[in-house]
Every structure is written in structure tokens, then in C-alpha cells.
């Protein structure tokens, strides 16, 4: 039984499920963030307050941390195993055709991880009282951060890389879960493309709008 | 045609290898890549030098032994061909060709371009069979098979176990090979009774041999000389979850 639970295929199954949960969470997060575009801070702050206090959301929050943790640990563990599977490399670069961005998942994922750490430092730590700031007014915290040009640029770069991660991630998760075949593959690919453009662009326009207006 | 060949030379599994450069003249465009190497060896032997060790047998793309990594492509730059069926007309006069052995932890180099691919055999032995006593062939129409399934099963059964999928994969994963072997049984009624044990045993052996996991990059599919399709891996995953 242990052999089955901890086989490479099972690890990828768990990783894909965790990744899919994160894929569902991102649009929810985006929906709340878009309220930053209103000049009235009230809707955003009350949404943030709701997310921070509503009991059912607490459960989802625990689930969210768990999935992030599992996804990252398994991602890094599998990547190390994969590197060890080819101790001696080729002299000529491998020119085999691959799906776009599929070879760089550890690097795009790693960039997202760096962003997550900064993100937690900026917001979650305020909530925990570890960093100074008003947890009831994340609206002004976000506006302040976005008005720093360096932060906005870093934000855009991270979301570009997240988009690369997501484009392969969605298709890959379907394949890993066994939900792909010749007929559905192009459909799944198209959905991945739309998702991987729409979500990061949605996040990225917020600092842009704040800059322009 | 004149060629400059840079070939990996390694005495045995323990020895440290290096590239050796050879100039070869008189290559005809209609020769196969394997025939070109035979010409090189003939020349080397006549000069009293050591020939290059490489594997080959059938010369018709069915035995799977002639795999080598040519200019960054397993089995060379032309899709759907084994090295023995790769014609030299795909190379230019005066071109430099770099030839390396398959690189993967489960495929140790035996000598020069020859690697030990028995890790694939061990996966096959773990479950890639049907354990019924074989008598005379039964009446062909006694067991109806959906045409769609028999086509897909055949398409996956053409895998020759060459290991190009492993060689092409950034993770040295054998998932395409295993998915082909699983599919050829999973799609046919004869394979169903033992489907669960088979997929469990073959995946366990695949991990044990030290192959990497699948990142769904598709490098295997693009280099497979038998054009085994990536959706076989989705089927393999499905079969595995059903067996839990
Ligand atoms: C919002 C953030 C993220 C989302 C939505 C996400 C989603 C996904 C999904 C759905 C997959 C496909 C799983 C599969 O191949 O079956 C995947 C793959 C991957 N993710 Fe993420 N991910 C995120 C963040 C991260 C982070 C922070 C890392 C950190 C290292 C990471 C590393 C990886 C790696 C290495 C793979 C490829 C796995 C493989 O090639 O076998 N991801 N991601
Ligand atoms: S799947 Fe293709 S590349 Fe892999 S061993 Fe079979 S024939 Fe060779
Ligand atoms: S020599 Fe048999 S496949 Fe090439």
C-alpha cells in the first residue's frame, strides 16, 4: 500500500489536485482585488474583513495553506528526483519538441514562491500582528505598495511568470488526473491559454490603473 | 559526402568517457545512419584503430536496439524514424555530427554508444504479460473487440522498447514506454482480468529502477520512432487510480 501511496504517479496526482485547488482560488482572489479599482475603500475592506473572519472561510484558509505547502514540497521533491534520474547530461542541448513552458515549471513556480513570501510579509503578517499596519484597511496598504514603482514592476514580472506556470499547469493537471484524450486535448489547451492570460492580466491591470489615474 | 563525427567513447561503465573526433569520407546520401557508422568502423579497422561500439540488429525499425542521441535528438532529427532507418540524405556535406549514448541513471553505458536498457525489460517482466496457459489460437471472432479499441491497442503495441522516450525526457521518465505497454492490454478484453495487478507492479518497478516522474512536457511523444501518443499516459494514470 505504501508503495502505491508514495509512487511518483501518486505524488503527481496529489500535486495536481493541490494545484487545481489553487487554480480555483486565484479567480476568487482576483475578484476581491478588482474592488481595489473603486475609489471607495469600503467594498474591498469589507470583503477582506469577511475573508479574514467568516468561519467557513477559515476552513478554506487552512486548506489553502495545506495545498500550497503540499504543492511546493512535492514539486521540489519530484524535481530533485528528476534531476537525479540523469546524473550525466548531454553535451548537445536536447532539441526535442516540448509543450510551451513545461520545462521551466520549477523556475516559474519558484518565482511565484518568492512572490508569495513577499505577499505574506506585506499582508498576512499584518493580520497576525507581526508587521505594523492596519489589518482593517488593506485597501490603503495595497494602494501604498502599488504606488512604489519598484513594487509594481516586481508584481508584473511575477504575474508574467505565474502566467507561464499556469499555461502548462492546467493542461498538465488534466493529463495527470487522467482526464485527457486525443479529442479533449486541444479543448483543454485552449482553456489553459485563456485562463493563463485572463487571470494574470486581471491582477496586473490593478497597479496599472492605480498608476494612470 | 564528407562528415566530421564527434562520438562519445567510453571503455566500460566505470571508465571516464570523452568525445573522439573522426573525419569520414565517402558517405553516400542513401546510406542509413547505422550503415554510415559501419563504414566508419570498417575504415577504423583498416587503419588499425579501435572501432566505435554501437548497438543495432534488425535494420528495419522493429528491434529497438539502435538508439543514439544525434545532434540533440534521440534517433536523429527526423520524426518517426529509428536510427537504422534514418537516411544520410538528411545531413549536409561537411556537417559535424555529435553522437552521444542515451543518458539516464537506469541506462548505464556499457561501452561507447551502447547502454544497458534492461531496466525496461524489468518493468515489462513485472507485469507486462497475460498469465493464461496458451493453447491453440482461439477462433478470432469468439471475443468481440470494438474497432476503436483494437486500433488504439495496436498503435500502442508497436512500441519497440528503444528507450528514446527516456532519452528525450528532461526527467529521464519511462512513462511513455510504460503507458504503451499498459494500454496494449488495458484496451483489450484479454488484458482486463489482471489490469490492476499489472499497472501496480509496472509502476512500482518503474520507480524502483530510478526513472523520473512525468512532467507532461511531450518530449517523449515528439521523439518516439513509433509515434506513441501522449494520451496513453493519461490512460496509464487512469488505470493506476482505478487500481488503488
Ligand atoms: C498560485 C500558485 C500555483 C498554482 C495555481 C500552481 C498550479 C500548478 C498545477 C495545476 C500544476 C500541474 C500539476 C501536474 O503537472 O499535474 C503545477 C505544476 C508544478 N508546480 Fe505549481 N502552482 C503554483 C505555485 C507553485 C509554486 C510556488 C511552486 C514552487 C516550487 C510550484 C512548482 C510546480 C512544479 C515544479 C510543477 C511541475 C511538476 C512536474 O513537472 O512534475 N508551483 N502547478
Ligand atoms: S514509447 Fe516510443 S520511444 Fe519509448 S520505448 Fe516505445 S517505441 Fe521507443
Ligand atoms: S536496428 Fe532494429 S530498430 Fe534499428
Tab-separated table of C-alpha atoms in Angstrom, chain A residues 27-212:
chain	number	residue	atom	x	y	z
A	27	UNK	CA	-10.075	33.893	-9.638
A	28	UNK	CA	-11.725	34.369	-6.220
A	29	UNK	CA	-8.709	36.344	-5.037
A	30	UNK	CA	-8.778	38.322	-8.270
A	31	UNK	CA	-12.471	39.134	-7.851
A	32	UNK	CA	-11.742	40.739	-4.488
A	33	UNK	CA	-8.642	42.545	-5.755
A	34	UNK	CA	-10.605	44.151	-8.566
A	35	UNK	CA	-12.559	46.050	-5.896
A	36	UNK	CA	-9.319	47.984	-5.339
A	37	UNK	CA	-10.189	49.850	-8.512
A	38	UNK	CA	-13.147	51.545	-6.805
A	39	UNK	CA	-12.361	54.883	-5.231
A	40	UNK	CA	-14.389	53.854	-2.175
A	41	UNK	CA	-12.218	51.626	0.091
A	42	UNK	CA	-15.297	50.194	1.828
A	43	UNK	CA	-16.199	47.252	-0.529
A	44	UNK	CA	-12.622	45.953	-0.665
A	45	UNK	CA	-12.059	46.290	3.058
A	46	UNK	CA	-15.294	44.586	3.976
A	47	UNK	CA	-14.526	41.739	1.542
A	48	UNK	CA	-11.075	41.381	3.110
A	49	UNK	CA	-12.659	41.516	6.551
A	50	UNK	CA	-15.184	38.852	5.556
A	51	UNK	CA	-12.383	36.627	4.218
A	52	UNK	CA	-10.480	37.071	7.465
A	53	UNK	CA	-13.311	36.370	9.884
A	54	UNK	CA	-16.095	34.224	8.387
A	55	UNK	CA	-15.771	30.747	9.992
A	56	UNK	CA	-16.293	28.708	6.811
A	57	UNK	CA	-13.586	30.743	5.080
A	58	UNK	CA	-11.277	29.815	7.963
A	59	UNK	CA	-11.579	26.176	6.906
A	60	UNK	CA	-10.834	27.122	3.317
A	61	UNK	CA	-7.847	29.136	4.524
A	62	UNK	CA	-6.368	26.123	6.313
A	63	UNK	CA	-6.996	24.061	3.181
A	64	UNK	CA	-5.310	26.743	1.125
A	65	UNK	CA	-2.146	26.761	3.221
A	66	UNK	CA	-2.098	22.996	3.187
A	67	UNK	CA	-2.418	22.806	-0.610
A	68	UNK	CA	0.295	25.416	-1.133
A	69	UNK	CA	2.575	23.519	1.218
A	70	UNK	CA	1.875	20.147	-0.418
A	71	UNK	CA	2.218	21.530	-3.937
A	72	UNK	CA	5.553	23.161	-3.203
A	73	UNK	CA	7.051	20.293	-1.188
A	74	UNK	CA	6.071	17.682	-3.744
A	75	UNK	CA	7.096	19.952	-6.611
A	76	UNK	CA	10.582	20.423	-5.206
A	77	UNK	CA	10.915	16.783	-4.115
A	78	UNK	CA	9.915	15.419	-7.541
A	79	UNK	CA	12.154	17.929	-9.294
A	80	UNK	CA	15.179	16.789	-7.296
A	81	UNK	CA	14.358	13.156	-8.059
A	82	UNK	CA	14.023	14.058	-11.732
A	83	UNK	CA	17.421	15.732	-11.773
A	84	UNK	CA	18.934	12.672	-10.095
A	85	UNK	CA	17.463	10.465	-12.821
A	86	UNK	CA	20.012	11.885	-15.267
A	87	UNK	CA	23.319	12.206	-13.401
A	88	UNK	CA	25.328	12.578	-16.637
A	89	UNK	CA	23.845	15.079	-19.061
A	90	UNK	CA	24.156	15.545	-22.814
A	91	UNK	CA	26.786	17.716	-24.427
A	92	UNK	CA	24.435	18.952	-27.153
A	93	UNK	CA	21.323	20.690	-25.823
A	94	UNK	CA	18.212	18.489	-26.039
A	95	UNK	CA	16.199	19.764	-29.013
A	96	UNK	CA	13.164	17.515	-28.585
A	97	UNK	CA	9.914	19.453	-29.033
A	98	UNK	CA	8.027	20.077	-25.806
A	99	UNK	CA	4.920	21.922	-24.689
A	100	UNK	CA	5.454	25.635	-24.047
A	101	UNK	CA	6.883	26.426	-20.572
A	102	UNK	CA	6.627	22.788	-19.487
A	103	UNK	CA	10.373	22.529	-18.926
A	104	UNK	CA	10.587	25.556	-16.640
A	105	UNK	CA	7.883	24.735	-14.077
A	106	UNK	CA	10.333	24.648	-11.179
A	107	UNK	CA	11.672	28.106	-12.105
A	108	UNK	CA	8.303	29.759	-12.768
A	109	UNK	CA	6.935	28.041	-9.645
A	110	UNK	CA	9.983	29.176	-7.666
A	111	UNK	CA	9.380	32.797	-8.715
A	112	UNK	CA	5.776	32.505	-7.581
A	113	UNK	CA	7.072	31.171	-4.272
A	114	UNK	CA	9.323	34.218	-3.813
A	115	UNK	CA	6.352	36.424	-4.565
A	116	UNK	CA	4.215	34.511	-2.049
A	117	UNK	CA	6.784	35.143	0.678
A	118	UNK	CA	6.764	38.892	-0.063
A	119	UNK	CA	2.978	38.810	-0.255
A	120	UNK	CA	2.632	37.152	3.146
A	121	UNK	CA	5.080	39.616	4.610
A	122	UNK	CA	3.037	42.531	3.248
A	123	UNK	CA	-0.432	41.355	4.196
A	124	UNK	CA	-0.739	38.175	6.190
A	125	UNK	CA	1.877	39.211	8.751
A	126	UNK	CA	-0.052	42.438	9.374
A	127	UNK	CA	-3.079	40.314	10.164
A	128	UNK	CA	-1.017	38.213	12.545
A	129	UNK	CA	0.335	41.386	14.133
A	130	UNK	CA	3.943	40.545	13.192
A	131	UNK	CA	4.321	43.567	10.946
A	132	UNK	CA	2.985	47.069	11.541
A	133	UNK	CA	-0.129	48.116	9.607
A	134	UNK	CA	-3.884	48.312	9.865
A	135	UNK	CA	-5.471	44.918	9.137
A	136	UNK	CA	-8.853	46.613	8.729
A	137	UNK	CA	-7.560	48.817	5.934
A	138	UNK	CA	-5.764	46.577	3.431
A	139	UNK	CA	-7.118	48.925	0.765
A	140	UNK	CA	-4.657	51.640	1.712
A	141	UNK	CA	-1.862	49.072	2.288
A	142	UNK	CA	-2.333	47.822	-1.288
A	143	UNK	CA	-2.563	51.318	-2.754
A	144	UNK	CA	0.625	52.335	-0.964
A	145	UNK	CA	2.513	49.281	-2.209
A	146	UNK	CA	1.354	49.707	-5.798
A	147	UNK	CA	2.392	53.334	-5.869
A	148	UNK	CA	6.019	52.242	-5.320
A	149	UNK	CA	7.268	51.799	-8.928
A	150	UNK	CA	9.735	49.030	-7.992
A	151	UNK	CA	6.976	47.030	-6.316
A	152	UNK	CA	4.607	47.358	-9.262
A	153	UNK	CA	7.308	46.224	-11.681
A	154	UNK	CA	8.187	43.228	-9.499
A	155	UNK	CA	4.469	42.456	-9.322
A	156	UNK	CA	4.164	42.450	-13.111
A	157	UNK	CA	7.197	40.235	-13.586
A	158	UNK	CA	5.857	37.734	-11.039
A	159	UNK	CA	2.462	37.608	-12.708
A	160	UNK	CA	4.023	37.139	-16.124
A	161	UNK	CA	5.924	34.162	-14.735
A	162	UNK	CA	2.777	32.929	-12.989
A	163	UNK	CA	1.018	33.050	-16.362
A	164	UNK	CA	3.751	30.821	-17.826
A	165	UNK	CA	3.309	28.426	-14.899
A	166	UNK	CA	-0.467	28.363	-15.275
A	167	UNK	CA	-0.480	27.714	-19.015
A	168	UNK	CA	1.283	24.396	-18.601
A	169	UNK	CA	-0.195	23.728	-15.153
A	170	UNK	CA	-3.832	23.478	-16.182
A	171	UNK	CA	-3.214	21.152	-19.120
A	172	UNK	CA	-0.751	19.115	-17.133
A	173	UNK	CA	-3.162	18.643	-14.241
A	174	UNK	CA	-5.814	17.237	-16.583
A	175	UNK	CA	-3.293	14.822	-18.073
A	176	UNK	CA	-2.024	13.810	-14.617
A	177	UNK	CA	-5.559	13.171	-13.389
A	178	UNK	CA	-6.148	11.008	-16.454
A	179	UNK	CA	-8.756	13.383	-17.864
A	180	UNK	CA	-7.318	13.887	-21.317
A	181	UNK	CA	-7.505	12.139	-24.642
A	182	UNK	CA	-6.999	12.932	-28.319
A	183	UNK	CA	-10.382	14.652	-28.593
A	184	UNK	CA	-10.232	16.813	-25.447
A	185	UNK	CA	-6.558	17.766	-25.608
A	186	UNK	CA	-6.969	20.816	-27.922
A	187	UNK	CA	-10.005	21.974	-25.916
A	188	UNK	CA	-8.102	21.724	-22.626
A	189	UNK	CA	-5.162	23.554	-24.195
A	190	UNK	CA	-7.422	26.417	-25.331
A	191	UNK	CA	-8.967	26.693	-21.856
A	192	UNK	CA	-5.449	26.753	-20.328
A	193	UNK	CA	-4.430	29.557	-22.652
A	194	UNK	CA	-7.488	31.668	-21.845
A	195	UNK	CA	-7.085	31.080	-18.107
A	196	UNK	CA	-3.326	31.744	-18.138
A	197	UNK	CA	-3.845	35.085	-19.892
A	198	UNK	CA	-7.056	36.266	-18.177
A	199	UNK	CA	-6.047	35.705	-14.548
A	200	UNK	CA	-2.534	37.268	-14.570
A	201	UNK	CA	-3.725	40.156	-16.764
A	202	UNK	CA	-6.579	40.735	-14.334
A	203	UNK	CA	-4.140	41.064	-11.454
A	204	UNK	CA	-1.651	43.115	-13.460
A	205	UNK	CA	-4.091	45.846	-14.554
A	206	UNK	CA	-4.702	46.907	-10.957
A	207	UNK	CA	-1.327	48.642	-10.367
A	208	UNK	CA	-1.522	49.979	-13.924
A	209	UNK	CA	-4.871	51.643	-13.300
A	210	UNK	CA	-3.621	52.987	-9.969
A	211	UNK	CA	-0.622	54.489	-11.756
A	212	UNK	CA	-2.599	56.036	-14.573
